[in-house]
Tab-separated table of C-alpha atoms and ligand atoms in Angstrom:
chain	number	residue	atom	x	y	z
A	1	UNK	CA	149.111	106.561	165.926
A	2	UNK	CA	149.682	102.858	165.755
A	3	UNK	CA	151.169	101.434	162.636
A	4	UNK	CA	147.814	99.822	161.764
A	5	UNK	CA	145.952	103.154	161.893
A	6	UNK	CA	148.543	104.848	159.733
A	7	UNK	CA	148.081	102.142	157.118
A	8	UNK	CA	144.283	102.551	157.169
A	9	UNK	CA	144.500	106.292	156.763
A	10	UNK	CA	146.842	105.851	153.829
A	11	UNK	CA	144.383	103.500	152.160
A	12	UNK	CA	141.496	105.907	152.745
A	13	UNK	CA	143.467	108.782	151.261
A	14	UNK	CA	144.372	106.740	148.210
A	15	UNK	CA	140.715	105.754	147.711
A	16	UNK	CA	139.607	109.366	147.969
A	17	UNK	CA	142.136	110.353	145.322
A	18	UNK	CA	141.025	107.522	143.091
A	19	UNK	CA	137.384	108.580	143.466
A	20	UNK	CA	138.242	112.176	142.664
A	21	UNK	CA	140.029	110.907	139.567
A	22	UNK	CA	136.927	109.038	138.451
A	23	UNK	CA	134.725	112.067	138.967
A	24	UNK	CA	136.789	114.113	136.600
A	25	UNK	CA	139.539	115.448	138.894
A	26	UNK	CA	137.792	118.512	140.317
A	27	UNK	CA	136.475	120.010	137.137
A	28	UNK	CA	133.770	121.512	139.275
A	29	UNK	CA	130.639	120.636	137.300
A	30	UNK	CA	130.148	117.216	138.823
A	31	UNK	CA	128.012	116.016	135.863
A	32	UNK	CA	128.812	112.430	134.932
A	33	UNK	CA	130.055	111.438	131.500
A	34	UNK	CA	127.379	109.573	129.495
A	35	UNK	CA	128.098	105.891	130.003
A	36	UNK	CA	128.960	103.981	126.837
A	37	UNK	CA	127.778	100.387	126.304
A	38	UNK	CA	130.106	98.356	128.535
A	39	UNK	CA	132.546	96.195	126.594
A	40	UNK	CA	131.587	92.524	127.004
A	41	UNK	CA	133.949	90.532	129.186
A	42	UNK	CA	134.730	86.865	128.647
A	43	UNK	CA	136.615	84.180	130.500
A	44	UNK	CA	140.295	84.563	129.525
A	45	UNK	CA	141.499	81.925	127.095
A	46	UNK	CA	138.106	81.376	125.448
A	47	UNK	CA	137.542	81.986	121.742
A	48	UNK	CA	135.104	84.738	122.715
A	49	UNK	CA	137.812	86.518	124.759
A	50	UNK	CA	140.350	86.173	121.940
A	51	UNK	CA	137.997	87.536	119.281
A	52	UNK	CA	136.742	90.355	121.523
A	53	UNK	CA	140.324	91.319	122.356
A	54	UNK	CA	141.307	91.305	118.660
A	55	UNK	CA	138.199	93.325	117.750
A	56	UNK	CA	137.850	91.234	114.603
A	57	UNK	CA	136.308	87.989	113.377
A	58	UNK	CA	136.660	86.109	110.094
A	59	UNK	CA	133.372	84.807	108.740
A	60	UNK	CA	132.928	82.330	105.900
A	61	UNK	CA	129.745	82.877	103.927
A	62	UNK	CA	128.354	82.491	100.415
A	63	UNK	CA	128.993	85.330	97.974
A	64	UNK	CA	126.514	84.414	95.227
A	65	UNK	CA	123.345	83.309	96.993
A	66	UNK	CA	120.628	85.973	96.904
A	67	UNK	CA	118.697	86.367	100.196
A	68	UNK	CA	121.379	84.588	102.310
A	69	UNK	CA	124.825	85.765	101.209
A	70	UNK	CA	125.330	87.823	98.079
A	71	UNK	CA	128.027	90.341	97.228
A	72	UNK	CA	126.371	93.182	95.371
A	73	UNK	CA	127.514	96.648	94.345
A	74	UNK	CA	128.395	97.525	97.957
A	75	UNK	CA	131.250	95.007	97.785
A	76	UNK	CA	130.278	93.386	101.104
A	77	UNK	CA	127.949	90.412	101.327
A	78	UNK	CA	124.273	90.916	102.183
A	79	UNK	CA	121.644	88.435	103.297
A	80	UNK	CA	120.181	86.537	106.215
A	81	UNK	CA	123.347	84.541	106.986
A	82	UNK	CA	125.322	87.770	106.895
A	83	UNK	CA	122.919	89.355	109.412
A	84	UNK	CA	123.206	86.326	111.720
A	85	UNK	CA	127.002	86.692	111.639
A	86	UNK	CA	126.690	90.424	112.406
A	87	UNK	CA	124.560	89.661	115.480
A	88	UNK	CA	127.257	87.271	116.751
A	89	UNK	CA	130.027	89.802	116.063
A	90	UNK	CA	128.168	92.597	117.826
A	91	UNK	CA	127.770	90.430	120.943
A	92	UNK	CA	131.561	90.111	120.936
A	93	UNK	CA	131.806	93.889	120.839
A	94	UNK	CA	133.099	93.747	117.240
A	95	UNK	CA	132.074	96.544	114.886
A	96	UNK	CA	130.879	95.708	111.370
A	97	UNK	CA	134.148	96.893	109.873
A	98	UNK	CA	135.924	94.393	112.133
A	99	UNK	CA	134.280	91.519	110.259
A	100	UNK	CA	136.404	89.965	107.538
A	101	UNK	CA	134.162	88.190	105.015
A	102	UNK	CA	135.639	85.177	103.249
A	103	UNK	CA	133.839	83.367	100.449
A	104	UNK	CA	133.142	79.760	101.330
A	105	UNK	CA	131.604	77.438	98.751
A	106	UNK	CA	129.880	74.223	99.773
A	107	UNK	CA	132.962	72.011	99.451
A	108	UNK	CA	135.486	74.092	101.414
A	109	UNK	CA	133.522	74.927	104.566
A	110	UNK	CA	134.899	72.128	106.756
A	111	UNK	CA	138.544	72.591	105.614
A	112	UNK	CA	138.346	76.371	106.112
A	113	UNK	CA	137.175	75.821	109.700
A	114	UNK	CA	139.657	73.013	110.337
A	115	UNK	CA	142.693	74.973	109.203
A	116	UNK	CA	141.620	78.204	110.907
A	117	UNK	CA	141.042	80.237	107.741
A	118	UNK	CA	137.710	81.311	109.244
A	119	UNK	CA	136.450	81.604	112.831
A	120	UNK	CA	132.871	80.691	111.914
A	121	UNK	CA	130.916	79.676	108.820
A	122	UNK	CA	127.391	81.002	108.296
A	123	UNK	CA	126.590	79.754	104.798
A	124	UNK	CA	123.313	77.819	104.323
A	125	UNK	CA	125.276	75.115	106.149
A	126	UNK	CA	123.340	71.966	107.027
A	127	UNK	CA	124.155	70.348	110.357
A	128	UNK	CA	124.728	66.619	109.925
A	129	UNK	CA	126.609	63.801	111.625
A	130	UNK	CA	129.221	63.420	108.913
A	131	UNK	CA	130.232	67.068	109.156
A	132	UNK	CA	130.098	66.871	112.958
A	133	UNK	CA	132.992	64.398	112.807
A	134	UNK	CA	135.309	67.278	111.846
A	135	UNK	CA	133.580	70.530	112.901
A	136	UNK	CA	130.981	71.613	115.446
A	137	UNK	CA	127.771	73.538	114.913
A	138	UNK	CA	125.825	76.087	116.894
A	139	UNK	CA	122.153	76.300	115.967
A	140	UNK	CA	120.107	75.306	114.075
A	141	UNK	CA	118.805	78.819	113.435
A	142	UNK	CA	116.719	77.930	110.341
A	143	UNK	CA	115.126	74.835	108.832
A	144	UNK	CA	115.332	74.572	105.021
A	145	UNK	CA	114.525	71.620	102.756
A	146	UNK	CA	115.780	70.368	99.398
A	147	UNK	CA	113.660	71.346	96.427
A	148	UNK	CA	113.753	71.645	92.623
A	149	UNK	CA	114.206	74.564	90.201
A	150	UNK	CA	113.185	74.206	86.544
A	151	UNK	CA	112.654	76.494	83.551
A	152	UNK	CA	109.419	78.483	83.954
A	153	UNK	CA	107.765	76.672	81.030
A	154	UNK	CA	108.684	73.135	82.183
A	155	UNK	CA	105.561	71.007	82.652
A	156	UNK	CA	107.288	67.620	83.033
A	157	UNK	CA	108.926	67.880	86.449
A	158	UNK	CA	106.663	68.176	89.461
A	159	UNK	CA	108.496	66.301	92.208
A	160	UNK	CA	111.735	64.437	93.008
A	161	UNK	CA	110.215	61.294	91.457
A	162	UNK	CA	110.498	62.962	88.049
A	163	UNK	CA	114.270	63.365	88.470
A	164	UNK	CA	115.085	59.644	88.234
A	165	UNK	CA	117.615	59.028	85.453
A	166	UNK	CA	117.704	62.746	84.591
A	167	UNK	CA	120.711	65.104	84.612
A	168	UNK	CA	120.260	67.516	87.532
A	169	UNK	CA	122.724	70.217	88.560
A	170	UNK	CA	123.908	70.701	92.135
A	171	UNK	CA	127.121	71.527	93.964
A	172	UNK	CA	130.083	69.387	95.010
A	173	UNK	CA	130.245	68.733	98.749
A	174	UNK	CA	126.604	69.637	99.368
A	175	UNK	CA	123.907	67.511	100.984
A	176	UNK	CA	121.574	67.890	97.948
A	177	UNK	CA	124.238	66.426	95.663
A	178	UNK	CA	124.355	63.299	97.830
A	179	UNK	CA	120.560	63.087	97.921
A	180	UNK	CA	120.307	63.300	94.110
A	181	UNK	CA	122.546	60.248	93.754
A	182	UNK	CA	120.490	58.449	96.397
A	183	UNK	CA	117.189	59.010	94.538
A	184	UNK	CA	118.626	57.844	91.219
A	185	UNK	CA	119.051	61.170	89.434
A	186	UNK	CA	122.244	61.875	87.479
A	187	UNK	CA	124.031	64.602	89.462
A	188	UNK	CA	125.917	67.135	87.333
A	189	UNK	CA	128.106	68.961	89.824
A	190	UNK	CA	129.771	72.373	89.844
A	191	UNK	CA	131.114	74.675	92.584
A	192	UNK	CA	128.295	77.176	93.197
A	193	UNK	CA	124.559	77.186	92.518
A	194	UNK	CA	124.721	80.193	90.196
A	195	UNK	CA	127.000	78.064	88.002
A	196	UNK	CA	124.071	75.671	87.597
A	197	UNK	CA	121.919	78.285	85.864
A	198	UNK	CA	123.634	78.249	82.469
A	199	UNK	CA	123.391	74.420	82.160
A	200	UNK	CA	119.687	74.746	83.043
A	201	UNK	CA	119.128	77.455	80.429
A	202	UNK	CA	120.957	75.470	77.763
A	203	UNK	CA	119.138	72.197	78.514
A	204	UNK	CA	122.284	70.373	79.614
A	205	UNK	CA	120.363	69.615	82.828
A	206	UNK	CA	116.605	69.450	83.383
A	207	UNK	CA	116.676	70.937	86.883
A	208	UNK	CA	118.783	72.448	89.641
A	209	UNK	CA	118.328	70.963	93.078
A	210	UNK	CA	119.289	72.382	96.445
A	211	UNK	CA	117.624	74.032	99.439
A	212	UNK	CA	114.230	75.638	98.749
A	213	UNK	CA	115.378	79.021	100.089
A	214	UNK	CA	118.443	79.149	97.825
A	215	UNK	CA	116.291	78.271	94.807
A	216	UNK	CA	113.716	80.892	95.809
A	217	UNK	CA	116.504	83.473	95.807
A	218	UNK	CA	117.736	82.428	92.363
A	219	UNK	CA	114.176	82.478	90.976
A	220	UNK	CA	113.554	85.962	92.419
A	221	UNK	CA	116.875	87.231	91.028
A	222	UNK	CA	115.994	86.004	87.528
A	223	UNK	CA	112.335	86.929	87.457
A	224	UNK	CA	110.131	84.963	85.063
A	225	UNK	CA	112.901	82.613	83.933
A	226	UNK	CA	112.676	79.796	86.494
A	227	UNK	CA	110.214	78.286	88.977
A	228	UNK	CA	110.511	76.168	92.126
A	229	UNK	CA	108.377	73.006	91.945
A	230	UNK	CA	107.171	70.351	94.387
A	231	UNK	CA	107.458	70.154	98.149
A	232	UNK	CA	110.777	70.107	100.043
A	233	UNK	CA	111.886	66.466	100.339
A	234	UNK	CA	114.667	66.697	102.968
A	235	UNK	CA	115.295	68.619	106.176
A	236	UNK	CA	118.266	70.970	106.138
A	237	UNK	CA	118.832	72.485	109.584
A	238	UNK	CA	121.179	75.463	109.155
A	239	UNK	CA	123.975	75.730	111.701
A	240	UNK	CA	126.931	77.975	112.397
A	241	UNK	CA	130.098	75.987	111.783
A	242	UNK	CA	132.987	76.367	114.225
A	243	UNK	CA	136.090	74.484	115.337
A	244	UNK	CA	135.467	70.995	116.657
A	245	UNK	CA	135.255	70.672	120.446
A	246	UNK	CA	135.063	74.423	121.111
A	247	UNK	CA	132.081	73.753	123.358
A	248	UNK	CA	132.222	77.091	125.191
A	249	UNK	CA	132.044	78.992	121.903
A	250	UNK	CA	129.213	76.796	120.612
A	251	UNK	CA	127.184	77.201	123.820
A	252	UNK	CA	127.793	80.917	123.802
A	253	UNK	CA	126.617	81.289	120.163
A	254	UNK	CA	123.523	79.270	121.058
A	255	UNK	CA	122.822	81.730	123.902
A	256	UNK	CA	123.237	84.624	121.464
A	257	UNK	CA	120.791	82.997	119.029
A	258	UNK	CA	118.191	82.525	121.763
A	259	UNK	CA	118.555	86.141	122.854
A	260	UNK	CA	118.162	87.290	119.253
A	261	UNK	CA	115.012	85.157	118.885
A	262	UNK	CA	113.552	86.773	121.985
A	263	UNK	CA	114.454	90.405	121.512
A	264	UNK	CA	113.369	90.614	117.853
A	265	UNK	CA	116.818	90.884	116.217
A	266	UNK	CA	116.394	87.500	114.504
A	267	UNK	CA	113.038	88.482	112.999
A	268	UNK	CA	114.406	91.856	111.962
A	269	UNK	CA	117.378	90.120	110.277
A	270	UNK	CA	114.961	87.850	108.403
A	271	UNK	CA	112.540	90.611	107.392
A	272	UNK	CA	115.263	92.802	105.917
A	273	UNK	CA	116.734	89.969	103.815
A	274	UNK	CA	115.098	86.607	102.987
A	275	UNK	CA	111.795	87.937	104.359
A	276	UNK	CA	111.431	90.164	101.303
A	277	UNK	CA	110.595	86.986	99.346
A	278	UNK	CA	109.902	84.224	101.904
A	279	UNK	CA	107.498	84.041	104.873
A	280	UNK	CA	108.806	84.271	108.426
A	281	UNK	CA	108.731	81.025	110.422
A	282	UNK	CA	109.495	80.626	114.111
A	283	UNK	CA	113.125	79.537	114.459
A	284	UNK	CA	114.048	76.081	115.766
A	285	UNK	CA	115.544	75.813	119.255
A	286	UNK	CA	119.340	75.502	119.188
A	287	UNK	CA	120.494	71.950	119.682
A	288	UNK	CA	122.499	71.704	122.925
A	289	UNK	CA	124.313	68.503	122.032
B	301	LIG	N1	122.358	73.159	102.987
B	301	LIG	C1	123.018	72.325	102.056
B	301	LIG	C2	124.447	72.047	102.463
B	301	LIG	O1	124.910	72.557	103.448
B	301	LIG	C3	122.956	72.891	100.665
B	301	LIG	C4	123.318	74.308	100.536
B	301	LIG	C5	124.774	74.568	100.314
B	301	LIG	O2	125.417	73.797	99.611
B	301	LIG	O3	125.248	75.580	100.843
B	301	LIG	O4	125.114	71.284	101.831
């Protein structure tokens, strides 16, 4: 035998052993093990690879917004934003118990992303240019609009025009707070929208103003007490906040969103949460900026 042939035989023998090992090492039955869902693989060094490897992801969301992110008796948040985050986690091969939920309020979303306290924020988070200076966004995955909540028996306020010169509650660091100042209302600001309800009840403010879908959730949670009036007067495209310049991660989340639109997971996520109160609308195409 030449040296070359010896080497080839050795390789063949090793392969045969390896194959036998795969088949179960001569157990005799020959039946194959049921194949589990293959673990997703990602380019080493990407955020996706790091998160998948860790088997965990930290998600910033709202804890007191019915329909989108609300911590109830279960102790974990529930809502449409929560379901969107779960879809992203599952595409990373991360189980639900590998998701660490962190409460983000409107004002701390950018800092929490910037200093790495969260990997992503899914929290009724409007994509805009100012925020894009310090963070990036995948999405949009939903289009909301600013609206008005008043006491159920209020007959005076019908649109944003009726808010001029009036005290109106909203939240620090939110887009609606800025818009209220712009239209000449007197913004009364707190940290979360539920903290606007007492001032509304007591008459300290005449209205609460933020996204229509948040207000719809608050109205549904407090049946008969409040009503949403007028038409939405801004556009609030909801995005998934992530670290600035992590383009691979942003593109990948956009791919996940598109897949979820197509295979029904997005609609299912909506129907089981916000869809219990609000109609389903076709999602906007992610912005590949
Ligand atoms: N979508 C608006 C924003 O991101 C209002 C809702 C909120 O504060 O979470 O500022």
